[in-house]
Short mmCIF file of C-alpha atoms in Angstrom, two decimals:
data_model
loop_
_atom_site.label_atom_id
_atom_site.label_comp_id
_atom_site.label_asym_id
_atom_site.label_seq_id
_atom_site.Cartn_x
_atom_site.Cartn_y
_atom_site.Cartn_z
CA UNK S 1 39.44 4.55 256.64
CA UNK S 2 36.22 6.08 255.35
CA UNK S 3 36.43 8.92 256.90
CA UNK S 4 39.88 9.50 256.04
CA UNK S 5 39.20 9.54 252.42
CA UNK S 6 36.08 11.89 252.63
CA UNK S 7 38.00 14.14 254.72
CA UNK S 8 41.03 14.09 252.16
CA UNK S 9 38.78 14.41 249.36
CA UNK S 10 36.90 17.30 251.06
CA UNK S 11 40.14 18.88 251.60
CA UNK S 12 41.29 18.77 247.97
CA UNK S 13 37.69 19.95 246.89
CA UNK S 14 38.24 23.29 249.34
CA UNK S 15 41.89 23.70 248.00
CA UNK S 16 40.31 23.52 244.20
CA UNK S 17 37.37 26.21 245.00
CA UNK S 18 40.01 28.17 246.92
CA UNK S 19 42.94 28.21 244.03
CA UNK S 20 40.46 29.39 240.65
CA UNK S 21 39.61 32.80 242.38
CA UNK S 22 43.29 33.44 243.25
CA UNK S 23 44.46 31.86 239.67
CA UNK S 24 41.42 34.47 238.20
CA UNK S 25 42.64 37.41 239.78
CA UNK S 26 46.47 36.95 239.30
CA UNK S 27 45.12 36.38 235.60
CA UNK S 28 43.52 40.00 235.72
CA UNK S 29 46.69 41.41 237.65
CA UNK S 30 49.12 40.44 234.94
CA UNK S 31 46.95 41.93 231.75
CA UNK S 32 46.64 44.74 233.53
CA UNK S 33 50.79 45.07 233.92
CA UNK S 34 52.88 46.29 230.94
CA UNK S 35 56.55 46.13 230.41
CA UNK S 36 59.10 49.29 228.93
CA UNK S 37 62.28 49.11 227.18
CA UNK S 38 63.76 52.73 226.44
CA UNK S 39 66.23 55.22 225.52
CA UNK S 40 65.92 58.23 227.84
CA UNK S 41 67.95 61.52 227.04
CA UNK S 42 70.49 62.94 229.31
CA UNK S 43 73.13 65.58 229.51
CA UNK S 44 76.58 64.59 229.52
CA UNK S 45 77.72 67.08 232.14
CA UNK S 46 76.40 70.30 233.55
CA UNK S 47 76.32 73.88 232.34
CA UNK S 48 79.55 75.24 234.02
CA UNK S 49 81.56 72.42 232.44
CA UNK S 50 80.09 72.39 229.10
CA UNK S 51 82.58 74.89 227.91
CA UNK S 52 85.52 72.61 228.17
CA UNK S 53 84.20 70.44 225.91
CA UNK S 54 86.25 71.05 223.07
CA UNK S 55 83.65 69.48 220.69
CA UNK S 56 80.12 68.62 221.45
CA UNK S 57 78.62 67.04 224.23
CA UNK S 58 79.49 63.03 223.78
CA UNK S 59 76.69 61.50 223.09
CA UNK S 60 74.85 59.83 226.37
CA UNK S 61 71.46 58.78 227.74
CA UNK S 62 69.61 56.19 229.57
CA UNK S 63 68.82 52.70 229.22
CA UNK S 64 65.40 52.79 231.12
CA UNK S 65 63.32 49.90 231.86
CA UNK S 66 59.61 50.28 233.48
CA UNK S 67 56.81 48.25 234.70
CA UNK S 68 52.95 50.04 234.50
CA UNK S 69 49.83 49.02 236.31
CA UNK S 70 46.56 50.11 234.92
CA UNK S 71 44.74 51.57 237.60
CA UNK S 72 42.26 52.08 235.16
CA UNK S 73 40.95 52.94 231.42
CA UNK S 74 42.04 56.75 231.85
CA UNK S 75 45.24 56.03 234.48
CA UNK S 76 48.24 53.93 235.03
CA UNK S 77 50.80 54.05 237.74
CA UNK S 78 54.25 52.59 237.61
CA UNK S 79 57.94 52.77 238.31
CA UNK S 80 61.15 52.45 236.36
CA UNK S 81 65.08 51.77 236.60
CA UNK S 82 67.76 54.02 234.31
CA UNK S 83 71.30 53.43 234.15
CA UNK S 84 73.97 55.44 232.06
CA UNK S 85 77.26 56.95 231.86
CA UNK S 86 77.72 60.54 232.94
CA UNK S 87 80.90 62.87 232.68
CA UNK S 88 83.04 63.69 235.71
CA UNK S 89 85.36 66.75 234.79
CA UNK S 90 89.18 66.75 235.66
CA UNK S 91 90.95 69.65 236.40
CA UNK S 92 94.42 70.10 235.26
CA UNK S 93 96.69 73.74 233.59
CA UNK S 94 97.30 74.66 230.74
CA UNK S 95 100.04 77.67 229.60
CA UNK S 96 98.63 80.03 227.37
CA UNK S 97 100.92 82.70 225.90
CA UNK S 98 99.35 86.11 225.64
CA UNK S 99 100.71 89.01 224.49
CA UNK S 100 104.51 87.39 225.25
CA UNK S 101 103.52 86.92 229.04
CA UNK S 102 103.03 83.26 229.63
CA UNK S 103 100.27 82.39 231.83
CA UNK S 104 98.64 79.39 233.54
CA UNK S 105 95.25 78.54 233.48
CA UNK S 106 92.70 75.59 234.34
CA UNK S 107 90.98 73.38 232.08
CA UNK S 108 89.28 70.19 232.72
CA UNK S 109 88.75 66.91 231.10
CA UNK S 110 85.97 64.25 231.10
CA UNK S 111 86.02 60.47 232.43
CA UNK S 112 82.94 58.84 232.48
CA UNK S 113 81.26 57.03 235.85
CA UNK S 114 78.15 54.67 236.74
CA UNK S 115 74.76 56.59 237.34
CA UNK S 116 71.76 54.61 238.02
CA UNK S 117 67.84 56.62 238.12
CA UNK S 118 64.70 55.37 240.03
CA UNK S 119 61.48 56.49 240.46
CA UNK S 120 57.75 56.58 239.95
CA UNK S 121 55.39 57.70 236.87
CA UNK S 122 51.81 58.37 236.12
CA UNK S 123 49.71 58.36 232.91
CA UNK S 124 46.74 60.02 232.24
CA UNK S 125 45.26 57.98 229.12
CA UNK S 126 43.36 61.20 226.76
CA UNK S 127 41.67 59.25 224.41
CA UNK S 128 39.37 56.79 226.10
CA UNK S 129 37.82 60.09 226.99
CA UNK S 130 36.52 60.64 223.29
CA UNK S 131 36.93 57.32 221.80
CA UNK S 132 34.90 54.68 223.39
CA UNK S 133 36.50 51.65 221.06
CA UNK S 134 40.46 50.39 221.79
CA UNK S 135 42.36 52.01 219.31
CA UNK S 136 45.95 51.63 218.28
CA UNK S 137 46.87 55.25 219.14
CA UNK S 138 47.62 56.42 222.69
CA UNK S 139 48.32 60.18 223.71
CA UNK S 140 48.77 60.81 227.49
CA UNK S 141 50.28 63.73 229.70
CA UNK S 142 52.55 62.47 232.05
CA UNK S 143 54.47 63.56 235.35
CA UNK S 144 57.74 61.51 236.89
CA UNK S 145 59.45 61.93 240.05
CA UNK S 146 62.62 60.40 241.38
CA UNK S 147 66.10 60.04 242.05
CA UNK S 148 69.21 59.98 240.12
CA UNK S 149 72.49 58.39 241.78
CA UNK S 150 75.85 59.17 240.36
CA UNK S 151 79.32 57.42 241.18
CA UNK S 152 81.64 60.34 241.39
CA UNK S 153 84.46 58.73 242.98
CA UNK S 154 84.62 61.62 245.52
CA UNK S 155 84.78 64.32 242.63
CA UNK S 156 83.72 67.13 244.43
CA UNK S 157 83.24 69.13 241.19
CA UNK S 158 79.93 66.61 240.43
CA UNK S 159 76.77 65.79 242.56
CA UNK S 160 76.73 62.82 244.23
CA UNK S 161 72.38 62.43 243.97
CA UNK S 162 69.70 64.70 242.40
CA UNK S 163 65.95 64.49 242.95
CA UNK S 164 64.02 64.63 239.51
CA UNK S 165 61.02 65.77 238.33
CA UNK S 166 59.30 66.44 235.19
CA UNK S 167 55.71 66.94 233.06
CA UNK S 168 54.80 66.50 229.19
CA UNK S 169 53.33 64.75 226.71
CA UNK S 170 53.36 60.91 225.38
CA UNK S 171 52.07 58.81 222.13
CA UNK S 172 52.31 55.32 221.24
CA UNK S 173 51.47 52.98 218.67
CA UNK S 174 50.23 49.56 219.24
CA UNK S 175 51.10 46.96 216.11
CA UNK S 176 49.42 44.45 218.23
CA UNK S 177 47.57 43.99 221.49
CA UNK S 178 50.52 43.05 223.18
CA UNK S 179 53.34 44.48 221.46
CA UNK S 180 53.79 48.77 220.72
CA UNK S 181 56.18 51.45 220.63
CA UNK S 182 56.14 54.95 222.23
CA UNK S 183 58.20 58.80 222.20
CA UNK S 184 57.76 61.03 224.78
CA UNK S 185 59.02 64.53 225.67
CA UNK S 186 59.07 66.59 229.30
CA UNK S 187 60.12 69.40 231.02
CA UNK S 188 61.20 69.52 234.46
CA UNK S 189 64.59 69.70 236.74
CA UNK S 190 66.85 67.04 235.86
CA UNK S 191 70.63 66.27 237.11
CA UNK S 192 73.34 68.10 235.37
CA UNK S 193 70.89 71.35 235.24
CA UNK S 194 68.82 69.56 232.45
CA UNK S 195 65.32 71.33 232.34
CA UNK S 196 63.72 68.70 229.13
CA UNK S 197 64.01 65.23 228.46
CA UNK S 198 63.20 62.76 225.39
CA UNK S 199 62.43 58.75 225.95
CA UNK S 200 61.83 56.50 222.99
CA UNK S 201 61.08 52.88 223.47
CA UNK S 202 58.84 49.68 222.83
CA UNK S 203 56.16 48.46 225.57
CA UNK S 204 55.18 44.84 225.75
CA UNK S 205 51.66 43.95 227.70
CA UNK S 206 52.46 41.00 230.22
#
């Protein structure tokens, strides 16, 4: 019975010395991991369609959410998850009377569909580089790549997927250590022939 109890007690012992170094670096994992709420621009539909648009393009975007790793003081790595509302144009005629001769011709209206973006992003941190203290300020380049997915309902006139890509420039603000906010602007090849992009949001440090 002895034995039993020094074995069960040397078990517990190993399963205590074996839990703080996992428990210590899951604690260093998660402050290391930040969390993104945004608004990311997007264009309504593309460029040969944006003439039927009897007023200006509806307003749309990107509800964008993200999750960072810092790889280190100068880098971070992480990935996100959009979703929005995009235009899918309808053809139908129209009779236009010119000159007394009637004629027909083909105009198109907008319904809106599902579109859902993924991908990956990375952060190159600037001012750690000249600042040695944590400051509340953070400028960064930045460079995404990834994939947008759009329900057309078998609209033909509209593409069904797009790779994305873009560069530019962040900033942030951090009103505490855990909670900030952030703007940032790129250029690139985006779906629905968008070549620049805005995102403004708040980040939250797990």
């Amino acid at each position: 019975m002895k034995t039993i109890q020094t074995t069960f007690t040397a078990i517990i012992l190993i399963c205590l010395f074996l839990i703080q170094p996992i428990h210590s670096q899951t604690t260093e994992f998660s402050r290391k991991l930040s969390l993104s709420v945004s608004y990311e621009s997007a264009n309504f539909t593309n460029d040969q369609f944006k003439p039927y648009l009897l007023s200006q393009s509806p307003n749309t975007g990107f509800a964008k959410l993200a999750v960072h790793y810092k790889l280190s003081e100068l880098l971070s790595s992480g990935t996100y998850l959009g979703y929005g509302r995009l235009g899918l144009p309808e053809p139908y005629t129209i009779s236009l009377i010119q000159n007394g001769v009637e004629q027909e011709r083909t105009w198109y209206g907008f319904d809106k569909s599902n579109a859902f973006s993924t991908g990956i992003e990375l952060k190159f941190m600037l001012l750690p580089l000249f600042i040695k203290n944590e400051t509340r300020i953070s400028i960064y380049p930045k460079i995404q790549a990834g994939i947008l997915l759009h329900n057309t309902h078998n609209n033909a006139l509209v593409d069904k997927t797009k790779f994305e890509y873009g560069a530019g420039i962040g900033a942030g603000y951090a009103f505490t250590r855990k909670f900030g906010v952030f703007g940032e602007f790129m250029l690139g090849d985006f779906y629905n022939d968008d070549k620049s992009k805005w995102n403004v949001g708040v980040n939250i440090k797990l």
